[in-house]
Amino acid sequence: MKIVRKLKIIIIFLLLIKIQAQENNIQHFTIDHELSSNVINDISQDKIGYLWIATNNGLLKFDGIKFYEINTLKTNCLTINKNIVYAGLDNGLFVKNNSKELFYDSKKVIKIKVFNNTIIVATEQGIYKLTENYLQPLKINTEIDFSIINDILFTNNFYYVATNKGLWKLNKLNHPNKIDKIITTNISSLIKFNTKIIAASTNDGLYILDKDLKINNIKTSNNSTSVKKIDNEIWLSSSLNGIEIYSLPSFTFKQKINKYNSLKTNAVFTVFNDKQNTKWIASNNGLYQIKKSIQKVYF
């Protein structure tokens, strides 16, 4: 019994050391560090290297030392193209081009994409294209036009549209003549890996689609919010289970980052890898910076 007790103490001690090692590699920013809100929805980076932070209480710019408030508008998502900042709001699109600021009215903006220098806006009700003066609604079909559009991917001359009603393949975003529904469950995020499309669903894990659209399903945590390829890994964020990391190209599970080993929350909305290969985590409990690789801890 004494030996068993000693072994338990040693195991607990080693686990505590590993957890502490992870925490030392992660810096946590909150409203105590001049963040306008602890709810961080998205992160992007401009050509100079400034980070742009989308929060529930506004848009921020971060120079590595100080956060600068751009506005106080609840910001859901970000995209930067040609050093112009596009921020998705609950009621439209905010655009900042140096000192010039513009606003375009629309439904709640979920995601902003750039295809051939055209800004495409995914909203809670259909897809829009940014023109010089307004956001033009694009017409696809009744189901997609009235769906929540979570993400859009363009590859091999086709658009893949992730909605709360499934994943669609289109030859055009406006009046397409080829429309196929590939998956029928809620798809939250899309990325491309080699010739494969990786679709994160909210209830059924990851769907891996090959070039012939044959589907392989990998069971993961539910409530996914985003999927990102970072280095040779897949980082899957969840609103309830933190982050799960999978090795590529095997898609084998590697580790978790969550409140049991690194963070103070399990609600993660996205991750971002900056130009310096520093990882940033957007959560409902502030902004996390991973300074270097953390040790594996499984829970």
PDB file of N, CA, C and O in Angstrom, residues 199-237:
ATOM      1  N   ALA A 199     -13.660  19.809 -43.179  1.00  0.00           N
ATOM      2  CA  ALA A 199     -14.860  20.511 -42.731  1.00  0.00           C
ATOM      3  C   ALA A 199     -15.130  20.150 -41.275  1.00  0.00           C
ATOM      4  O   ALA A 199     -15.278  18.970 -40.938  1.00  0.00           O
ATOM      5  N   ALA A 200     -15.193  21.174 -40.430  1.00  0.00           N
ATOM      6  CA  ALA A 200     -15.491  20.953 -39.011  1.00  0.00           C
ATOM      7  C   ALA A 200     -16.993  21.092 -38.800  1.00  0.00           C
ATOM      8  O   ALA A 200     -17.591  22.103 -39.164  1.00  0.00           O
ATOM      9  N   SER A 201     -17.598  20.063 -38.221  1.00  0.00           N
ATOM     10  CA  SER A 201     -19.030  20.114 -37.942  1.00  0.00           C
ATOM     11  C   SER A 201     -19.248  20.374 -36.456  1.00  0.00           C
ATOM     12  O   SER A 201     -18.363  20.125 -35.631  1.00  0.00           O
ATOM     13  N   THR A 202     -20.425  20.846 -36.113  1.00  0.00           N
ATOM     14  CA  THR A 202     -20.697  21.144 -34.706  1.00  0.00           C
ATOM     15  C   THR A 202     -21.042  19.895 -33.901  1.00  0.00           C
ATOM     16  O   THR A 202     -20.907  19.895 -32.679  1.00  0.00           O
ATOM     17  N   ASN A 203     -21.467  18.826 -34.584  1.00  0.00           N
ATOM     18  CA  ASN A 203     -21.920  17.638 -33.857  1.00  0.00           C
ATOM     19  C   ASN A 203     -21.245  16.335 -34.256  1.00  0.00           C
ATOM     20  O   ASN A 203     -21.303  15.366 -33.504  1.00  0.00           O
ATOM     21  N   ASP A 204     -20.604  16.303 -35.424  1.00  0.00           N
ATOM     22  CA  ASP A 204     -20.114  15.022 -35.954  1.00  0.00           C
ATOM     23  C   ASP A 204     -18.614  14.990 -36.209  1.00  0.00           C
ATOM     24  O   ASP A 204     -18.142  14.188 -37.013  1.00  0.00           O
ATOM     25  N   GLY A 205     -17.847  15.867 -35.567  1.00  0.00           N
ATOM     26  CA  GLY A 205     -16.402  15.832 -35.729  1.00  0.00           C
ATOM     27  C   GLY A 205     -15.926  16.437 -37.032  1.00  0.00           C
ATOM     28  O   GLY A 205     -16.563  17.323 -37.604  1.00  0.00           O
ATOM     29  N   LEU A 206     -14.791  15.941 -37.524  1.00  0.00           N
ATOM     30  CA  LEU A 206     -14.196  16.444 -38.764  1.00  0.00           C
ATOM     31  C   LEU A 206     -14.582  15.553 -39.939  1.00  0.00           C
ATOM     32  O   LEU A 206     -14.535  14.325 -39.851  1.00  0.00           O
ATOM     33  N   TYR A 207     -14.943  16.206 -41.038  1.00  0.00           N
ATOM     34  CA  TYR A 207     -15.158  15.499 -42.293  1.00  0.00           C
ATOM     35  C   TYR A 207     -13.962  15.777 -43.202  1.00  0.00           C
ATOM     36  O   TYR A 207     -13.618  16.936 -43.436  1.00  0.00           O
ATOM     37  N   ILE A 208     -13.345  14.721 -43.708  1.00  0.00           N
ATOM     38  CA  ILE A 208     -12.217  14.844 -44.625  1.00  0.00           C
ATOM     39  C   ILE A 208     -12.695  14.429 -46.008  1.00  0.00           C
ATOM     40  O   ILE A 208     -13.081  13.277 -46.223  1.00  0.00           O
ATOM     41  N   LEU A 209     -12.689  15.373 -46.955  1.00  0.00           N
ATOM     42  CA  LEU A 209     -13.172  15.105 -48.308  1.00  0.00           C
ATOM     43  C   LEU A 209     -11.985  15.059 -49.268  1.00  0.00           C
ATOM     44  O   LEU A 209     -11.190  16.008 -49.327  1.00  0.00           O
ATOM     45  N   ASP A 210     -11.854  13.964 -50.004  1.00  0.00           N
ATOM     46  CA  ASP A 210     -10.784  13.894 -50.987  1.00  0.00           C
ATOM     47  C   ASP A 210     -11.227  14.580 -52.280  1.00  0.00           C
ATOM     48  O   ASP A 210     -12.321  15.139 -52.365  1.00  0.00           O
ATOM     49  N   LYS A 211     -10.380  14.544 -53.305  1.00  0.00           N
ATOM     50  CA  LYS A 211     -10.665  15.260 -54.553  1.00  0.00           C
ATOM     51  C   LYS A 211     -11.907  14.733 -55.259  1.00  0.00           C
ATOM     52  O   LYS A 211     -12.518  15.435 -56.068  1.00  0.00           O
ATOM     53  N   ASP A 212     -12.297  13.485 -54.967  1.00  0.00           N
ATOM     54  CA  ASP A 212     -13.514  12.917 -55.537  1.00  0.00           C
ATOM     55  C   ASP A 212     -14.703  13.081 -54.592  1.00  0.00           C
ATOM     56  O   ASP A 212     -15.768  12.504 -54.831  1.00  0.00           O
ATOM     57  N   LEU A 213     -14.486  13.853 -53.514  1.00  0.00           N
ATOM     58  CA  LEU A 213     -15.500  14.138 -52.501  1.00  0.00           C
ATOM     59  C   LEU A 213     -15.941  12.892 -51.734  1.00  0.00           C
ATOM     60  O   LEU A 213     -17.056  12.846 -51.191  1.00  0.00           O
ATOM     61  N   LYS A 214     -15.070  11.879 -51.696  1.00  0.00           N
ATOM     62  CA  LYS A 214     -15.309  10.759 -50.794  1.00  0.00           C
ATOM     63  C   LYS A 214     -15.020  11.225 -49.372  1.00  0.00           C
ATOM     64  O   LYS A 214     -14.027  11.896 -49.122  1.00  0.00           O
ATOM     65  N   ILE A 215     -15.901  10.858 -48.449  1.00  0.00           N
ATOM     66  CA  ILE A 215     -15.862  11.441 -47.112  1.00  0.00           C
ATOM     67  C   ILE A 215     -15.348  10.440 -46.088  1.00  0.00           C
ATOM     68  O   ILE A 215     -15.791   9.291 -46.024  1.00  0.00           O
ATOM     69  N   ASN A 216     -14.402  10.921 -45.257  1.00  0.00           N
ATOM     70  CA  ASN A 216     -13.940  10.176 -44.096  1.00  0.00           C
ATOM     71  C   ASN A 216     -14.252  11.022 -42.866  1.00  0.00           C
ATOM     72  O   ASN A 216     -13.970  12.218 -42.836  1.00  0.00           O
ATOM     73  N   ASN A 217     -14.869  10.404 -41.885  1.00  0.00           N
ATOM     74  CA  ASN A 217     -15.287  11.137 -40.697  1.00  0.00           C
ATOM     75  C   ASN A 217     -14.387  10.788 -39.512  1.00  0.00           C
ATOM     76  O   ASN A 217     -14.150   9.625 -39.228  1.00  0.00           O
ATOM     77  N   ILE A 218     -13.879  11.822 -38.837  1.00  0.00           N
ATOM     78  CA  ILE A 218     -13.058  11.636 -37.648  1.00  0.00           C
ATOM     79  C   ILE A 218     -13.821  12.192 -36.458  1.00  0.00           C
ATOM     80  O   ILE A 218     -14.169  13.378 -36.429  1.00  0.00           O
ATOM     81  N   LYS A 219     -14.074  11.362 -35.469  1.00  0.00           N
ATOM     82  CA  LYS A 219     -14.821  11.793 -34.304  1.00  0.00           C
ATOM     83  C   LYS A 219     -13.948  12.684 -33.411  1.00  0.00           C
ATOM     84  O   LYS A 219     -12.836  12.317 -33.043  1.00  0.00           O
ATOM     85  N   THR A 220     -14.474  13.846 -33.106  1.00  0.00           N
ATOM     86  CA  THR A 220     -13.773  14.800 -32.243  1.00  0.00           C
ATOM     87  C   THR A 220     -14.779  15.351 -31.236  1.00  0.00           C
ATOM     88  O   THR A 220     -15.941  14.945 -31.198  1.00  0.00           O
ATOM     89  N   SER A 221     -14.334  16.306 -30.438  1.00  0.00           N
ATOM     90  CA  SER A 221     -15.258  16.985 -29.538  1.00  0.00           C
ATOM     91  C   SER A 221     -16.308  17.744 -30.345  1.00  0.00           C
ATOM     92  O   SER A 221     -16.039  18.201 -31.459  1.00  0.00           O
ATOM     93  N   ASN A 222     -17.472  17.897 -29.772  1.00  0.00           N
ATOM     94  CA  ASN A 222     -18.544  18.628 -30.434  1.00  0.00           C
ATOM     95  C   ASN A 222     -18.396  20.129 -30.223  1.00  0.00           C
ATOM     96  O   ASN A 222     -17.469  20.591 -29.577  1.00  0.00           O
ATOM     97  N   ASN A 223     -19.334  20.880 -30.796  1.00  0.00           N
ATOM     98  CA  ASN A 223     -19.383  22.335 -30.652  1.00  0.00           C
ATOM     99  C   ASN A 223     -18.140  23.026 -31.211  1.00  0.00           C
ATOM    100  O   ASN A 223     -17.607  23.970 -30.612  1.00  0.00           O
ATOM    101  N   SER A 224     -17.660  22.556 -32.351  1.00  0.00           N
ATOM    102  CA  SER A 224     -16.482  23.165 -32.979  1.00  0.00           C
ATOM    103  C   SER A 224     -16.790  24.583 -33.429  1.00  0.00           C
ATOM    104  O   SER A 224     -17.895  24.896 -33.873  1.00  0.00           O
ATOM    105  N   THR A 225     -15.812  25.457 -33.295  1.00  0.00           N
ATOM    106  CA  THR A 225     -15.953  26.853 -33.707  1.00  0.00           C
ATOM    107  C   THR A 225     -15.058  27.201 -34.881  1.00  0.00           C
ATOM    108  O   THR A 225     -15.406  28.063 -35.688  1.00  0.00           O
ATOM    109  N   SER A 226     -13.900  26.563 -34.988  1.00  0.00           N
ATOM    110  CA  SER A 226     -13.017  26.818 -36.134  1.00  0.00           C
ATOM    111  C   SER A 226     -12.021  25.677 -36.279  1.00  0.00           C
ATOM    112  O   SER A 226     -11.706  24.981 -35.309  1.00  0.00           O
ATOM    113  N   VAL A 227     -11.532  25.514 -37.502  1.00  0.00           N
ATOM    114  CA  VAL A 227     -10.463  24.562 -37.766  1.00  0.00           C
ATOM    115  C   VAL A 227      -9.365  25.299 -38.520  1.00  0.00           C
ATOM    116  O   VAL A 227      -9.636  26.026 -39.470  1.00  0.00           O
ATOM    117  N   LYS A 228      -8.117  25.150 -38.079  1.00  0.00           N
ATOM    118  CA  LYS A 228      -6.982  25.823 -38.685  1.00  0.00           C
ATOM    119  C   LYS A 228      -5.845  24.836 -38.896  1.00  0.00           C
ATOM    120  O   LYS A 228      -5.636  23.917 -38.087  1.00  0.00           O
ATOM    121  N   LYS A 229      -5.098  25.039 -39.983  1.00  0.00           N
ATOM    122  CA  LYS A 229      -3.865  24.284 -40.192  1.00  0.00           C
ATOM    123  C   LYS A 229      -2.709  25.146 -39.725  1.00  0.00           C
ATOM    124  O   LYS A 229      -2.492  26.258 -40.231  1.00  0.00           O
ATOM    125  N   ILE A 230      -1.970  24.661 -38.746  1.00  0.00           N
ATOM    126  CA  ILE A 230      -0.812  25.372 -38.211  1.00  0.00           C
ATOM    127  C   ILE A 230       0.375  24.422 -38.254  1.00  0.00           C
ATOM    128  O   ILE A 230       0.342  23.350 -37.639  1.00  0.00           O
ATOM    129  N   ASP A 231       1.413  24.820 -38.985  1.00  0.00           N
ATOM    130  CA  ASP A 231       2.564  23.939 -39.216  1.00  0.00           C
ATOM    131  C   ASP A 231       2.044  22.635 -39.826  1.00  0.00           C
ATOM    132  O   ASP A 231       1.332  22.662 -40.820  1.00  0.00           O
ATOM    133  N   ASN A 232       2.356  21.513 -39.230  1.00  0.00           N
ATOM    134  CA  ASN A 232       1.875  20.233 -39.751  1.00  0.00           C
ATOM    135  C   ASN A 232       0.811  19.646 -38.836  1.00  0.00           C
ATOM    136  O   ASN A 232       0.771  18.430 -38.600  1.00  0.00           O
ATOM    137  N   GLU A 233      -0.061  20.537 -38.360  1.00  0.00           N
ATOM    138  CA  GLU A 233      -1.091  20.114 -37.425  1.00  0.00           C
ATOM    139  C   GLU A 233      -2.438  20.753 -37.758  1.00  0.00           C
ATOM    140  O   GLU A 233      -2.501  21.807 -38.386  1.00  0.00           O
ATOM    141  N   ILE A 234      -3.490  20.108 -37.312  1.00  0.00           N
ATOM    142  CA  ILE A 234      -4.833  20.669 -37.340  1.00  0.00           C
ATOM    143  C   ILE A 234      -5.178  21.102 -35.919  1.00  0.00           C
ATOM    144  O   ILE A 234      -5.086  20.310 -34.984  1.00  0.00           O
ATOM    145  N   TRP A 235      -5.576  22.363 -35.777  1.00  0.00           N
ATOM    146  CA  TRP A 235      -6.013  22.882 -34.486  1.00  0.00           C
ATOM    147  C   TRP A 235      -7.522  23.080 -34.564  1.00  0.00           C
ATOM    148  O   TRP A 235      -8.004  23.953 -35.299  1.00  0.00           O
ATOM    149  N   LEU A 236      -8.252  22.286 -33.811  1.00  0.00           N
ATOM    150  CA  LEU A 236      -9.708  22.351 -33.810  1.00  0.00           C
ATOM    151  C   LEU A 236     -10.180  23.017 -32.520  1.00  0.00           C
ATOM    152  O   LEU A 236      -9.963  22.509 -31.420  1.00  0.00           O
ATOM    153  N   SER A 237     -10.839  24.170 -32.662  1.00  0.00           N
ATOM    154  CA  SER A 237     -11.347  24.912 -31.511  1.00  0.00           C
ATOM    155  C   SER A 237     -12.788  24.519 -31.232  1.00  0.00           C
ATOM    156  O   SER A 237     -13.548  24.195 -32.140  1.00  0.00           O
TER     157      SER A 237
END
